[in-house]
């Protein structure tokens, strides 16, 4: 039975790969949510929330290749109290996606830019399906555009945790974005004919063994 399980896993992975032609969706405030996480260190958000602005500024880029000017209405600026401390963000995609690209719009001077982001990816059941540490480049100027990171995985991502730190306690950036395809629910993946035949054969073999014992 162990061989059969191995075959099933490989076949399912193959089907996911063949679904790569599915539509790519850019995830932003129209289809996902973001909030400040409880593991955010002590510090100050400076002018981030001035004028009624919210943390949704993280996901307000209209597309992955959008350019954003640095203003109080567009950026996030957190200053941690101590070195190594930082800002935690929690993303909820509302449903599972197979991610293909990560996008990050960094600030454009070393004094304030983000120097490291630790991403952790979780599926709908909150089981971890991947992690990634990114050391982003300085942003472009004057219009800030995204640096893209191609992802071979993770699959079936619904929740993402990001912890952002800066070498001098400053965390200033414009947006975090994700591109992916809707994951195919396992229950919707059809079993290929050959696999069904193998399953039938194995069942017969199991019955024969039990009779013998
Ligand atoms: Ca923004
Ligand atoms: Ca820096």
CSV table of C-alpha atoms and ligand atoms in Angstrom, one decimal:
chain,number,residue,atom,x,y,z
A,1,UNK,CA,0.0,0.0,0.0
A,2,UNK,CA,3.0,2.3,0.6
A,3,UNK,CA,3.9,2.2,-3.1
A,4,UNK,CA,0.4,3.2,-4.0
A,5,UNK,CA,0.4,6.2,-1.7
A,6,UNK,CA,3.7,7.3,-3.2
A,7,UNK,CA,2.2,7.1,-6.7
A,8,UNK,CA,-0.8,9.0,-5.7
A,9,UNK,CA,1.2,11.9,-4.2
A,10,UNK,CA,3.4,12.1,-7.4
A,11,UNK,CA,0.3,12.0,-9.6
A,12,UNK,CA,-1.4,14.8,-7.6
A,13,UNK,CA,1.7,16.9,-7.9
A,14,UNK,CA,1.8,16.4,-11.6
A,15,UNK,CA,-1.8,17.5,-11.9
A,16,UNK,CA,-1.0,20.7,-10.0
A,17,UNK,CA,1.9,21.4,-12.3
A,18,UNK,CA,-0.3,20.9,-15.4
A,19,UNK,CA,-2.8,23.4,-14.0
A,20,UNK,CA,0.0,26.1,-14.3
A,21,UNK,CA,-1.9,27.5,-17.3
A,22,UNK,CA,-4.7,28.7,-14.9
A,23,UNK,CA,-5.2,32.4,-14.6
A,24,UNK,CA,-2.6,34.4,-12.6
A,25,UNK,CA,-4.3,36.7,-10.1
A,26,UNK,CA,-2.7,39.7,-8.4
A,27,UNK,CA,-3.7,39.8,-4.7
A,28,UNK,CA,-4.4,43.2,-3.2
A,29,UNK,CA,-6.9,45.0,-1.1
A,30,UNK,CA,-9.7,43.9,-3.5
A,31,UNK,CA,-9.3,40.2,-2.6
A,32,UNK,CA,-7.1,39.9,0.5
A,33,UNK,CA,-6.7,41.4,4.0
A,34,UNK,CA,-3.7,42.5,6.1
A,35,UNK,CA,-3.4,43.4,9.7
A,36,UNK,CA,-0.6,44.3,12.2
A,37,UNK,CA,0.5,41.1,14.0
A,38,UNK,CA,0.7,40.6,17.8
A,39,UNK,CA,4.5,39.9,17.5
A,40,UNK,CA,5.2,43.5,16.4
A,41,UNK,CA,7.9,44.9,18.6
A,42,UNK,CA,7.6,48.0,20.8
A,43,UNK,CA,8.1,51.0,18.6
A,44,UNK,CA,6.3,53.9,16.8
A,45,UNK,CA,4.4,54.0,13.6
A,46,UNK,CA,5.4,57.7,13.1
A,47,UNK,CA,2.9,59.2,10.5
A,48,UNK,CA,1.7,55.8,9.1
A,49,UNK,CA,-1.8,56.2,10.4
A,50,UNK,CA,-2.1,60.0,10.1
A,51,UNK,CA,-5.1,61.4,8.3
A,52,UNK,CA,-7.2,58.2,8.8
A,53,UNK,CA,-4.9,56.0,6.8
A,54,UNK,CA,-4.9,52.2,7.7
A,55,UNK,CA,-2.5,49.3,7.3
A,56,UNK,CA,-4.3,48.5,4.1
A,57,UNK,CA,-1.7,50.9,2.5
A,58,UNK,CA,0.4,47.7,2.4
A,59,UNK,CA,-1.9,46.1,-0.2
A,60,UNK,CA,-3.2,49.1,-2.1
A,61,UNK,CA,-1.0,48.8,-5.3
A,62,UNK,CA,-3.4,48.3,-8.2
A,63,UNK,CA,-1.1,45.9,-10.0
A,64,UNK,CA,2.2,44.1,-9.6
A,65,UNK,CA,4.0,46.6,-11.9
A,66,UNK,CA,2.4,49.8,-10.5
A,67,UNK,CA,4.7,52.7,-9.5
A,68,UNK,CA,4.0,54.4,-6.2
A,69,UNK,CA,5.3,57.8,-5.1
A,70,UNK,CA,6.4,58.1,-1.5
A,71,UNK,CA,3.9,60.1,0.5
A,72,UNK,CA,2.2,59.8,3.9
A,73,UNK,CA,-0.8,58.4,2.2
A,74,UNK,CA,1.0,55.5,0.5
A,75,UNK,CA,3.9,54.3,2.7
A,76,UNK,CA,4.3,52.4,6.0
A,77,UNK,CA,7.0,53.7,8.4
A,78,UNK,CA,7.7,51.8,11.7
A,79,UNK,CA,10.6,52.6,14.0
A,80,UNK,CA,11.4,49.8,16.5
A,81,UNK,CA,12.7,50.6,20.0
A,82,UNK,CA,15.6,48.2,19.8
A,83,UNK,CA,17.9,46.7,17.2
A,84,UNK,CA,16.6,43.5,15.7
A,85,UNK,CA,13.0,44.3,16.5
A,86,UNK,CA,10.4,44.9,13.8
A,87,UNK,CA,7.0,44.9,12.3
A,88,UNK,CA,4.8,41.8,11.9
A,89,UNK,CA,2.1,41.7,9.2
A,90,UNK,CA,-0.6,39.0,8.9
A,91,UNK,CA,-2.1,38.4,5.4
A,92,UNK,CA,-5.3,36.4,4.8
A,93,UNK,CA,-6.0,35.5,1.2
A,94,UNK,CA,-9.6,34.3,2.0
A,95,UNK,CA,-8.9,31.1,0.0
A,96,UNK,CA,-5.9,29.0,-1.0
A,97,UNK,CA,-3.5,30.1,-3.8
A,98,UNK,CA,-0.5,28.5,-5.4
A,99,UNK,CA,1.9,31.5,-5.3
A,100,UNK,CA,4.2,32.2,-8.2
A,101,UNK,CA,5.7,35.7,-7.4
A,102,UNK,CA,6.3,37.9,-4.5
A,103,UNK,CA,6.5,41.7,-5.0
A,104,UNK,CA,8.1,44.2,-2.6
A,105,UNK,CA,8.2,48.0,-3.0
A,106,UNK,CA,11.0,49.1,-0.7
A,107,UNK,CA,12.0,52.7,0.4
A,108,UNK,CA,14.9,54.1,-1.6
A,109,UNK,CA,17.6,55.1,1.0
A,110,UNK,CA,19.5,52.9,3.3
A,111,UNK,CA,18.7,55.0,6.3
A,112,UNK,CA,15.0,54.0,6.3
A,113,UNK,CA,14.6,51.0,3.9
A,114,UNK,CA,13.6,47.4,4.9
A,115,UNK,CA,16.7,45.1,5.1
A,116,UNK,CA,15.1,41.7,5.8
A,117,UNK,CA,11.7,40.1,5.6
A,118,UNK,CA,11.0,36.7,7.0
A,119,UNK,CA,7.9,35.2,5.3
A,120,UNK,CA,6.0,32.1,6.7
A,121,UNK,CA,3.3,30.5,4.6
A,122,UNK,CA,0.3,28.5,5.9
A,123,UNK,CA,-2.6,26.6,4.3
A,124,UNK,CA,-6.2,26.9,5.1
A,125,UNK,CA,-5.8,24.5,8.1
A,126,UNK,CA,-3.0,26.8,9.5
A,127,UNK,CA,-0.3,24.1,8.7
A,128,UNK,CA,3.0,25.7,7.6
A,129,UNK,CA,3.6,25.0,3.9
A,130,UNK,CA,6.8,27.1,3.4
A,131,UNK,CA,9.1,29.9,4.5
A,132,UNK,CA,11.3,32.4,2.8
A,133,UNK,CA,13.8,35.1,3.9
A,134,UNK,CA,14.2,38.0,1.6
A,135,UNK,CA,17.0,40.7,1.7
A,136,UNK,CA,15.4,43.3,-0.5
A,137,UNK,CA,17.2,45.8,-2.7
A,138,UNK,CA,16.8,49.6,-2.2
A,139,UNK,CA,13.6,50.9,-3.9
A,140,UNK,CA,13.7,52.9,-7.1
A,141,UNK,CA,13.3,56.7,-7.1
A,142,UNK,CA,11.3,58.9,-7.6
A,143,UNK,CA,8.6,56.4,-8.6
A,144,UNK,CA,8.9,53.2,-6.4
A,145,UNK,CA,8.4,50.0,-8.4
A,146,UNK,CA,8.4,46.4,-7.1
A,147,UNK,CA,11.3,44.0,-6.9
A,148,UNK,CA,9.9,40.6,-7.9
A,149,UNK,CA,10.8,37.2,-6.4
A,150,UNK,CA,9.8,34.2,-8.5
A,151,UNK,CA,8.5,31.3,-6.2
A,152,UNK,CA,8.6,27.7,-7.3
A,153,UNK,CA,6.3,27.1,-4.3
A,154,UNK,CA,4.5,27.2,-1.9
A,155,UNK,CA,1.3,25.6,-2.9
A,156,UNK,CA,-2.1,26.0,-1.1
A,157,UNK,CA,-1.3,29.2,0.7
A,158,UNK,CA,-4.1,31.0,2.5
A,159,UNK,CA,-2.3,32.8,5.4
A,160,UNK,CA,1.1,34.6,5.3
A,161,UNK,CA,3.1,36.1,8.2
A,162,UNK,CA,5.8,38.6,7.3
A,163,UNK,CA,8.3,40.0,9.9
A,164,UNK,CA,10.1,43.1,8.6
A,165,UNK,CA,13.3,44.6,10.1
A,166,UNK,CA,15.8,47.3,9.3
A,167,UNK,CA,19.5,47.5,10.1
A,168,UNK,CA,19.0,50.7,12.0
A,169,UNK,CA,15.5,50.0,13.5
A,170,UNK,CA,13.7,51.7,10.6
A,171,UNK,CA,11.1,49.9,8.5
A,172,UNK,CA,9.8,52.0,5.6
A,173,UNK,CA,8.2,50.6,2.5
A,174,UNK,CA,5.3,51.0,0.1
A,175,UNK,CA,3.6,47.7,-0.6
A,176,UNK,CA,3.9,43.9,-0.4
A,177,UNK,CA,2.1,42.0,-3.2
A,178,UNK,CA,1.6,38.4,-4.2
A,179,UNK,CA,0.7,36.8,-7.5
A,180,UNK,CA,-0.7,33.3,-7.7
A,181,UNK,CA,-3.3,30.9,-9.1
A,182,UNK,CA,-6.3,29.6,-7.2
A,183,UNK,CA,-5.4,26.2,-5.7
A,184,UNK,CA,-7.4,23.2,-7.0
A,185,UNK,CA,-9.2,21.6,-4.0
A,186,UNK,CA,-7.9,18.0,-3.6
A,187,UNK,CA,-11.5,16.8,-3.7
A,188,UNK,CA,-11.9,18.3,-7.2
A,189,UNK,CA,-8.8,16.6,-8.7
A,190,UNK,CA,-10.1,13.7,-10.9
A,191,UNK,CA,-8.4,10.3,-10.6
A,192,UNK,CA,-6.9,9.3,-13.9
A,193,UNK,CA,-8.2,6.1,-15.4
A,194,UNK,CA,-4.9,4.2,-15.0
A,195,UNK,CA,-4.8,5.1,-11.3
A,196,UNK,CA,-8.3,3.9,-10.8
A,197,UNK,CA,-7.3,0.6,-12.4
A,198,UNK,CA,-4.3,0.3,-10.2
A,199,UNK,CA,-6.4,1.0,-7.1
A,200,UNK,CA,-8.8,-1.8,-8.2
A,201,UNK,CA,-5.9,-4.2,-8.7
A,202,UNK,CA,-4.4,-3.3,-5.3
A,203,UNK,CA,-7.8,-3.9,-3.6
A,204,UNK,CA,-7.9,-7.3,-5.2
A,205,UNK,CA,-4.4,-8.1,-4.0
A,206,UNK,CA,-5.3,-7.1,-0.5
A,207,UNK,CA,-8.3,-9.3,-0.4
A,208,UNK,CA,-6.2,-12.3,-1.7
A,209,UNK,CA,-3.6,-11.7,1.0
A,210,UNK,CA,-6.3,-11.6,3.8
A,211,UNK,CA,-7.8,-14.9,2.6
A,212,UNK,CA,-4.4,-16.6,2.7
A,213,UNK,CA,-3.8,-15.4,6.2
B,1,LIG,CA1,1.0,51.6,-0.5
B,2,LIG,CA1,18.2,50.0,6.0
